[in-house]
GROMACS .gro file of N, CA and C in nm:
model
  387
    1UNK      N    1   0.320   1.178  -2.350
    1UNK     CA    2   0.256   1.083  -2.249
    1UNK      C    3   0.364   1.103  -2.133
    2UNK      N    4   0.326   1.094  -2.019
    2UNK     CA    5   0.400   1.107  -1.887
    2UNK      C    6   0.470   0.988  -1.874
    3UNK      N    7   0.596   1.001  -1.830
    3UNK     CA    8   0.684   0.874  -1.805
    3UNK      C    9   0.727   0.885  -1.659
    4UNK      N   10   0.754   0.789  -1.584
    4UNK     CA   11   0.772   0.774  -1.439
    4UNK      C   12   0.914   0.714  -1.422
    5UNK      N   13   0.994   0.778  -1.330
    5UNK     CA   14   1.121   0.695  -1.289
    5UNK      C   15   1.089   0.578  -1.200
    6UNK      N   16   1.184   0.487  -1.180
    6UNK     CA   17   1.157   0.359  -1.108
    6UNK      C   18   1.126   0.404  -0.974
    7UNK      N   19   1.170   0.507  -0.896
    7UNK     CA   20   1.126   0.556  -0.780
    7UNK      C   21   0.981   0.598  -0.766
    8UNK      N   22   0.952   0.673  -0.876
    8UNK     CA   23   0.808   0.735  -0.872
    8UNK      C   24   0.720   0.603  -0.894
    9UNK      N   25   0.753   0.517  -0.985
    9UNK     CA   26   0.677   0.401  -1.018
    9UNK      C   27   0.661   0.319  -0.873
   10UNK      N   28   0.762   0.295  -0.803
   10UNK     CA   29   0.753   0.215  -0.689
   10UNK      C   30   0.667   0.283  -0.587
   11UNK      N   31   0.671   0.422  -0.577
   11UNK     CA   32   0.582   0.485  -0.478
   11UNK      C   33   0.432   0.446  -0.518
   12UNK      N   34   0.400   0.458  -0.652
   12UNK     CA   35   0.262   0.439  -0.694
   12UNK      C   36   0.228   0.298  -0.676
   13UNK      N   37   0.321   0.216  -0.683
   13UNK     CA   38   0.272   0.065  -0.672
   13UNK      C   39   0.271   0.027  -0.540
   14UNK      N   40   0.327   0.099  -0.446
   14UNK     CA   41   0.341   0.067  -0.315
   14UNK      C   42   0.439  -0.045  -0.285
   15UNK      N   43   0.544  -0.030  -0.347
   15UNK     CA   44   0.656  -0.128  -0.335
   15UNK      C   45   0.796  -0.048  -0.313
   16UNK      N   46   0.907  -0.117  -0.284
   16UNK     CA   47   1.037  -0.038  -0.275
   16UNK      C   48   1.088  -0.028  -0.404
   17UNK      N   49   1.174   0.073  -0.423
   17UNK     CA   50   1.236   0.088  -0.540
   17UNK      C   51   1.330  -0.038  -0.598
   18UNK      N   52   1.370  -0.098  -0.493
   18UNK     CA   53   1.456  -0.223  -0.543
   18UNK      C   54   1.359  -0.333  -0.609
   19UNK      N   55   1.229  -0.349  -0.559
   19UNK     CA   56   1.128  -0.435  -0.625
   19UNK      C   57   1.103  -0.385  -0.743
   20UNK      N   58   1.069  -0.253  -0.773
   20UNK     CA   59   1.027  -0.216  -0.905
   20UNK      C   60   1.155  -0.228  -1.007
   21UNK      N   61   1.253  -0.206  -0.936
   21UNK     CA   62   1.391  -0.229  -1.036
   21UNK      C   63   1.407  -0.377  -1.072
   22UNK      N   64   1.384  -0.471  -0.987
   22UNK     CA   65   1.402  -0.603  -1.019
   22UNK      C   66   1.283  -0.646  -1.113
   23UNK      N   67   1.157  -0.591  -1.102
   23UNK     CA   68   1.043  -0.618  -1.204
   23UNK      C   69   1.083  -0.572  -1.340
   24UNK      N   70   1.159  -0.439  -1.341
   24UNK     CA   71   1.193  -0.403  -1.468
   24UNK      C   72   1.312  -0.470  -1.522
   25UNK      N   73   1.407  -0.510  -1.441
   25UNK     CA   74   1.533  -0.597  -1.490
   25UNK      C   75   1.467  -0.731  -1.541
   26UNK      N   76   1.345  -0.786  -1.499
   26UNK     CA   77   1.299  -0.921  -1.544
   26UNK      C   78   1.202  -0.896  -1.654
   27UNK      N   79   1.188  -0.765  -1.690
   27UNK     CA   80   1.113  -0.738  -1.821
   27UNK      C   81   0.953  -0.754  -1.781
   28UNK      N   82   0.931  -0.744  -1.667
   28UNK     CA   83   0.782  -0.753  -1.629
   28UNK      C   84   0.712  -0.617  -1.682
   29UNK      N   85   0.803  -0.515  -1.670
   29UNK     CA   86   0.730  -0.384  -1.702
   29UNK      C   87   0.840  -0.328  -1.803
   30UNK      N   88   0.800  -0.252  -1.912
   30UNK     CA   89   0.895  -0.202  -2.019
   30UNK      C   90   0.947  -0.070  -1.971
   31UNK      N   91   1.073  -0.043  -1.984
   31UNK     CA   92   1.138   0.088  -1.973
   31UNK      C   93   1.233   0.143  -2.070
   32UNK      N   94   1.251   0.265  -2.064
   32UNK     CA   95   1.329   0.316  -2.163
   32UNK      C   96   1.437   0.419  -2.093
   33UNK      N   97   1.546   0.472  -2.165
   33UNK     CA   98   1.619   0.561  -2.082
   33UNK      C   99   1.613   0.702  -2.134
   34UNK      N  100   1.612   0.815  -2.038
   34UNK     CA  101   1.598   0.941  -2.077
   34UNK      C  102   1.741   0.996  -2.124
   35UNK      N  103   1.752   1.122  -2.155
   35UNK     CA  104   1.880   1.196  -2.190
   35UNK      C  105   1.986   1.167  -2.077
   36UNK      N  106   1.952   1.173  -1.956
   36UNK     CA  107   2.031   1.152  -1.829
   36UNK      C  108   2.071   1.008  -1.813
   37UNK      N  109   2.016   0.916  -1.881
   37UNK     CA  110   2.044   0.778  -1.863
   37UNK      C  111   1.954   0.712  -1.763
   38UNK      N  112   1.853   0.781  -1.704
   38UNK     CA  113   1.767   0.726  -1.608
   38UNK      C  114   1.653   0.630  -1.685
   39UNK      N  115   1.628   0.509  -1.617
   39UNK     CA  116   1.518   0.445  -1.659
   39UNK      C  117   1.393   0.501  -1.644
   40UNK      N  118   1.310   0.504  -1.734
   40UNK     CA  119   1.173   0.550  -1.723
   40UNK      C  120   1.062   0.448  -1.782
   41UNK      N  121   0.944   0.462  -1.718
   41UNK     CA  122   0.843   0.366  -1.750
   41UNK      C  123   0.728   0.458  -1.800
   42UNK      N  124   0.679   0.442  -1.926
   42UNK     CA  125   0.565   0.512  -1.985
   42UNK      C  126   0.445   0.483  -1.889
   43UNK      N  127   0.370   0.601  -1.888
   43UNK     CA  128   0.247   0.596  -1.792
   43UNK      C  129   0.155   0.488  -1.827
   44UNK      N  130   0.123   0.467  -1.960
   44UNK     CA  131   0.030   0.378  -1.995
   44UNK      C  132   0.080   0.233  -1.970
   45UNK      N  133   0.206   0.190  -1.980
   45UNK     CA  134   0.263   0.076  -1.935
   45UNK      C  135   0.250   0.047  -1.797
   46UNK      N  136   0.287   0.157  -1.707
   46UNK     CA  137   0.273   0.140  -1.571
   46UNK      C  138   0.130   0.141  -1.514
   47UNK      N  139   0.041   0.193  -1.594
   47UNK     CA  140  -0.103   0.161  -1.554
   47UNK      C  141  -0.151   0.031  -1.576
   48UNK      N  142  -0.113  -0.025  -1.684
   48UNK     CA  143  -0.147  -0.156  -1.726
   48UNK      C  144  -0.072  -0.278  -1.629
   49UNK      N  145   0.046  -0.220  -1.581
   49UNK     CA  146   0.109  -0.317  -1.493
   49UNK      C  147   0.058  -0.305  -1.357
   50UNK      N  148   0.014  -0.206  -1.324
   50UNK     CA  149  -0.035  -0.188  -1.200
   50UNK      C  150  -0.166  -0.262  -1.177
   51UNK      N  151  -0.251  -0.272  -1.305
   51UNK     CA  152  -0.377  -0.368  -1.285
   51UNK      C  153  -0.347  -0.514  -1.290
   52UNK      N  154  -0.231  -0.545  -1.356
   52UNK     CA  155  -0.185  -0.668  -1.364
   52UNK      C  156  -0.136  -0.731  -1.235
   53UNK      N  157  -0.072  -0.665  -1.161
   53UNK     CA  158  -0.010  -0.708  -1.051
   53UNK      C  159  -0.147  -0.711  -0.932
   54UNK      N  160  -0.225  -0.616  -0.947
   54UNK     CA  161  -0.360  -0.615  -0.852
   54UNK      C  162  -0.436  -0.735  -0.900
   55UNK      N  163  -0.439  -0.781  -1.015
   55UNK     CA  164  -0.519  -0.904  -1.052
   55UNK      C  165  -0.459  -1.033  -0.998
   56UNK      N  166  -0.317  -1.031  -1.002
   56UNK     CA  167  -0.244  -1.154  -0.959
   56UNK      C  168  -0.239  -1.155  -0.807
   57UNK      N  169  -0.317  -1.144  -0.743
   57UNK     CA  170  -0.320  -1.136  -0.588
   57UNK      C  171  -0.265  -1.289  -0.552
   58UNK      N  172  -0.188  -1.290  -0.462
   58UNK     CA  173  -0.123  -1.427  -0.426
   58UNK      C  174  -0.215  -1.517  -0.317
   59UNK      N  175  -0.346  -1.450  -0.297
   59UNK     CA  176  -0.448  -1.538  -0.228
   59UNK      C  177  -0.435  -1.524  -0.065
   60UNK      N  178  -0.312  -1.443  -0.031
   60UNK     CA  179  -0.305  -1.434   0.113
   60UNK      C  180  -0.384  -1.335   0.182
   61UNK      N  181  -0.436  -1.236   0.105
   61UNK     CA  182  -0.518  -1.134   0.171
   61UNK      C  183  -0.651  -1.192   0.204
   62UNK      N  184  -0.732  -1.132   0.301
   62UNK     CA  185  -0.853  -1.170   0.344
   62UNK      C  186  -0.977  -1.132   0.235
   63UNK      N  187  -1.068  -1.187   0.241
   63UNK     CA  188  -1.179  -1.154   0.145
   63UNK      C  189  -1.243  -1.033   0.201
   64UNK      N  190  -1.269  -0.936   0.124
   64UNK     CA  191  -1.340  -0.798   0.153
   64UNK      C  192  -1.400  -0.724   0.039
   65UNK      N  193  -1.486  -0.660   0.075
   65UNK     CA  194  -1.539  -0.567  -0.030
   65UNK      C  195  -1.491  -0.425  -0.053
   66UNK      N  196  -1.402  -0.388   0.052
   66UNK     CA  197  -1.327  -0.273   0.067
   66UNK      C  198  -1.198  -0.282  -0.019
   67UNK      N  199  -1.207  -0.198  -0.118
   67UNK     CA  200  -1.101  -0.190  -0.222
   67UNK      C  201  -0.974  -0.103  -0.198
   68UNK      N  202  -1.003  -0.004  -0.120
   68UNK     CA  203  -0.908   0.099  -0.087
   68UNK      C  204  -0.807   0.069   0.031
   69UNK      N  205  -0.700  -0.015   0.025
   69UNK     CA  206  -0.626  -0.078   0.124
   69UNK      C  207  -0.499   0.008   0.131
   70UNK      N  208  -0.462   0.019   0.267
   70UNK     CA  209  -0.328   0.088   0.294
   70UNK      C  210  -0.268   0.008   0.392
   71UNK      N  211  -0.166  -0.076   0.344
   71UNK     CA  212  -0.090  -0.159   0.431
   71UNK      C  213   0.003  -0.060   0.504
   72UNK      N  214   0.044  -0.096   0.644
   72UNK     CA  215   0.131  -0.024   0.703
   72UNK      C  216   0.166  -0.074   0.840
   73UNK      N  217   0.205  -0.002   0.934
   73UNK     CA  218   0.267  -0.019   1.059
   73UNK      C  219   0.161   0.060   1.164
   74UNK      N  220   0.114  -0.010   1.269
   74UNK     CA  221   0.049   0.072   1.389
   74UNK      C  222   0.156   0.153   1.462
   75UNK      N  223   0.125   0.275   1.476
   75UNK     CA  224   0.227   0.368   1.524
   75UNK      C  225   0.163   0.411   1.665
   76UNK      N  226   0.024   0.386   1.701
   76UNK     CA  227  -0.018   0.437   1.805
   76UNK      C  228  -0.162   0.363   1.835
   77UNK      N  229  -0.193   0.330   1.964
   77UNK     CA  230  -0.310   0.267   1.995
   77UNK      C  231  -0.343   0.347   2.131
   78UNK      N  232  -0.455   0.408   2.132
   78UNK     CA  233  -0.510   0.476   2.263
   78UNK      C  234  -0.653   0.410   2.301
   79UNK      N  235  -0.644   0.335   2.407
   79UNK     CA  236  -0.753   0.254   2.457
   79UNK      C  237  -0.843   0.351   2.562
   80UNK      N  238  -0.965   0.327   2.524
   80UNK     CA  239  -1.074   0.391   2.614
   80UNK      C  240  -1.125   0.264   2.684
   81UNK      N  241  -1.250   0.290   2.760
   81UNK     CA  242  -1.319   0.189   2.822
   81UNK      C  243  -1.396   0.108   2.737
   82UNK      N  244  -1.460   0.170   2.616
   82UNK     CA  245  -1.512   0.109   2.522
   82UNK      C  246  -1.465   0.112   2.378
   83UNK      N  247  -1.408   0.243   2.341
   83UNK     CA  248  -1.352   0.261   2.223
   83UNK      C  249  -1.213   0.286   2.224
   84UNK      N  250  -1.155   0.273   2.085
   84UNK     CA  251  -0.999   0.293   2.082
   84UNK      C  252  -0.966   0.363   1.957
   85UNK      N  253  -0.856   0.448   1.948
   85UNK     CA  254  -0.812   0.513   1.852
   85UNK      C  255  -0.689   0.439   1.797
   86UNK      N  256  -0.688   0.408   1.691
   86UNK     CA  257  -0.564   0.340   1.612
   86UNK      C  258  -0.508   0.418   1.502
   87UNK      N  259  -0.370   0.453   1.514
   87UNK     CA  260  -0.309   0.517   1.401
   87UNK      C  261  -0.209   0.422   1.333
   88UNK      N  262  -0.215   0.426   1.197
   88UNK     CA  263  -0.144   0.350   1.098
   88UNK      C  264  -0.076   0.436   1.015
   89UNK      N  265   0.066   0.401   0.998
   89UNK     CA  266   0.139   0.484   0.899
   89UNK      C  267   0.164   0.384   0.784
   90UNK      N  268   0.109   0.422   0.667
   90UNK     CA  269   0.105   0.368   0.530
   90UNK      C  270   0.186   0.419   0.441
   91UNK      N  271   0.296   0.431   0.442
   91UNK     CA  272   0.383   0.496   0.328
   91UNK      C  273   0.383   0.643   0.378
   92UNK      N  274   0.342   0.744   0.300
   92UNK     CA  275   0.345   0.875   0.332
   92UNK      C  276   0.199   0.915   0.404
   93UNK      N  277   0.111   0.814   0.413
   93UNK     CA  278  -0.023   0.832   0.473
   93UNK      C  279  -0.027   0.790   0.616
   94UNK      N  280  -0.084   0.888   0.700
   94UNK     CA  281  -0.128   0.855   0.852
   94UNK      C  282  -0.278   0.841   0.844
   95UNK      N  283  -0.321   0.713   0.889
   95UNK     CA  284  -0.469   0.700   0.898
   95UNK      C  285  -0.501   0.676   1.041
   96UNK      N  286  -0.616   0.729   1.076
   96UNK     CA  287  -0.644   0.718   1.219
   96UNK      C  288  -0.792   0.668   1.211
   97UNK      N  289  -0.825   0.556   1.298
   97UNK     CA  290  -0.948   0.500   1.306
   97UNK      C  291  -0.993   0.483   1.451
   98UNK      N  292  -1.125   0.499   1.479
   98UNK     CA  293  -1.182   0.473   1.589
   98UNK      C  294  -1.270   0.354   1.574
   99UNK      N  295  -1.221   0.256   1.678
   99UNK     CA  296  -1.287   0.121   1.660
   99UNK      C  297  -1.296   0.072   1.820
  100UNK      N  298  -1.372  -0.035   1.829
  100UNK     CA  299  -1.396  -0.058   1.954
  100UNK      C  300  -1.278  -0.120   2.027
  101UNK      N  301  -1.281  -0.113   2.158
  101UNK     CA  302  -1.165  -0.158   2.243
  101UNK      C  303  -1.163  -0.321   2.218
  102UNK      N  304  -1.255  -0.387   2.225
  102UNK     CA  305  -1.262  -0.539   2.186
  102UNK      C  306  -1.201  -0.565   2.058
  103UNK      N  307  -1.223  -0.483   1.935
  103UNK     CA  308  -1.170  -0.539   1.803
  103UNK      C  309  -1.026  -0.499   1.813
  104UNK      N  310  -0.960  -0.404   1.905
  104UNK     CA  311  -0.832  -0.397   1.917
  104UNK      C  312  -0.755  -0.529   1.967
  105UNK      N  313  -0.833  -0.550   2.088
  105UNK     CA  314  -0.791  -0.662   2.161
  105UNK      C  315  -0.793  -0.807   2.080
  106UNK      N  316  -0.907  -0.821   2.001
  106UNK     CA  317  -0.920  -0.952   1.912
  106UNK      C  318  -0.815  -0.932   1.806
  107UNK      N  319  -0.780  -0.836   1.744
  107UNK     CA  320  -0.695  -0.834   1.636
  107UNK      C  321  -0.530  -0.828   1.693
  108UNK      N  322  -0.532  -0.800   1.822
  108UNK     CA  323  -0.396  -0.808   1.870
  108UNK      C  324  -0.317  -0.673   1.819
  109UNK      N  325  -0.399  -0.562   1.797
  109UNK     CA  326  -0.334  -0.440   1.748
  109UNK      C  327  -0.247  -0.371   1.852
  110UNK      N  328  -0.126  -0.357   1.825
  110UNK     CA  329  -0.034  -0.276   1.918
  110UNK      C  330   0.076  -0.206   1.842
  111UNK      N  331   0.139  -0.121   1.898
  111UNK     CA  332   0.239  -0.029   1.813
  111UNK      C  333   0.345  -0.142   1.756
  112UNK      N  334   0.383  -0.111   1.652
  112UNK     CA  335   0.473  -0.212   1.587
  112UNK      C  336   0.423  -0.321   1.499
  113UNK      N  337   0.271  -0.360   1.510
  113UNK     CA  338   0.220  -0.455   1.435
  113UNK      C  339   0.185  -0.411   1.302
  114UNK      N  340   0.200  -0.499   1.205
  114UNK     CA  341   0.150  -0.468   1.073
  114UNK      C  342   0.008  -0.490   1.057
  115UNK      N  343  -0.048  -0.404   0.984
  115UNK     CA  344  -0.188  -0.400   0.971
  115UNK      C  345  -0.233  -0.329   0.834
  116UNK      N  346  -0.347  -0.361   0.780
  116UNK     CA  347  -0.392  -0.281   0.670
  116UNK      C  348  -0.520  -0.205   0.710
  117UNK      N  349  -0.520  -0.062   0.661
  117UNK     CA  350  -0.639   0.019   0.691
  117UNK      C  351  -0.718   0.018   0.567
  118UNK      N  352  -0.841  -0.014   0.563
  118UNK     CA  353  -0.921  -0.020   0.454
  118UNK      C  354  -1.024   0.095   0.471
  119UNK      N  355  -1.031   0.185   0.366
  119UNK     CA  356  -1.110   0.292   0.357
  119UNK      C  357  -1.224   0.277   0.267
  120UNK      N  358  -1.342   0.298   0.312
  120UNK     CA  359  -1.470   0.280   0.232
  120UNK      C  360  -1.563   0.398   0.270
  121UNK      N  361  -1.585   0.487   0.191
  121UNK     CA  362  -1.670   0.599   0.217
  121UNK      C  363  -1.608   0.673   0.329
  122UNK      N  364  -1.671   0.697   0.432
  122UNK     CA  365  -1.602   0.768   0.556
  122UNK      C  366  -1.554   0.693   0.658
  123UNK      N  367  -1.570   0.554   0.641
  123UNK     CA  368  -1.515   0.462   0.729
  123UNK      C  369  -1.373   0.398   0.712
  124UNK      N  370  -1.304   0.380   0.817
  124UNK     CA  371  -1.162   0.311   0.803
  124UNK      C  372  -1.188   0.183   0.873
  125UNK      N  373  -1.160   0.079   0.800
  125UNK     CA  374  -1.151  -0.060   0.845
  125UNK      C  375  -1.017  -0.108   0.871
  126UNK      N  376  -0.981  -0.189   0.985
  126UNK     CA  377  -0.845  -0.227   0.994
  126UNK      C  378  -0.833  -0.377   1.001
  127UNK      N  379  -0.746  -0.442   0.920
  127UNK     CA  380  -0.731  -0.575   0.914
  127UNK      C  381  -0.587  -0.602   0.953
  128UNK      N  382  -0.567  -0.697   1.047
  128UNK     CA  383  -0.447  -0.749   1.088
  128UNK      C  384  -0.393  -0.841   0.985
  129UNK      N  385  -0.262  -0.804   0.966
  129UNK     CA  386  -0.199  -0.892   0.857
  129UNK      C  387  -0.130  -1.007   0.910
   0.00000   0.00000   0.00000
């Protein structure tokens, strides 16, 4: 069975290594040590934990049918007369969406704003956080 380091688990869970370490320290996810003394999380345990934390949503997110969410920061906004191009950096992922200029203005999207890109099929939807 594959095991993951705390850093690898953090990337997969979309949190900082410090957060993953605190969860492990608190016993929320089981760890064991390898020969080098690194803490590892078994793949099955990490998979179960990822489902658990997804199910324990804090209720602050908006209601949506789109499940592939990429929280990140707006890195570029190019406004046209009618349309706009919005770029979001979500961890290692760069997402680009074409939306209406009106949507950009209503959401207050600007460089540095926190936002969530939601991907459904070939469409990218953006939620302001």
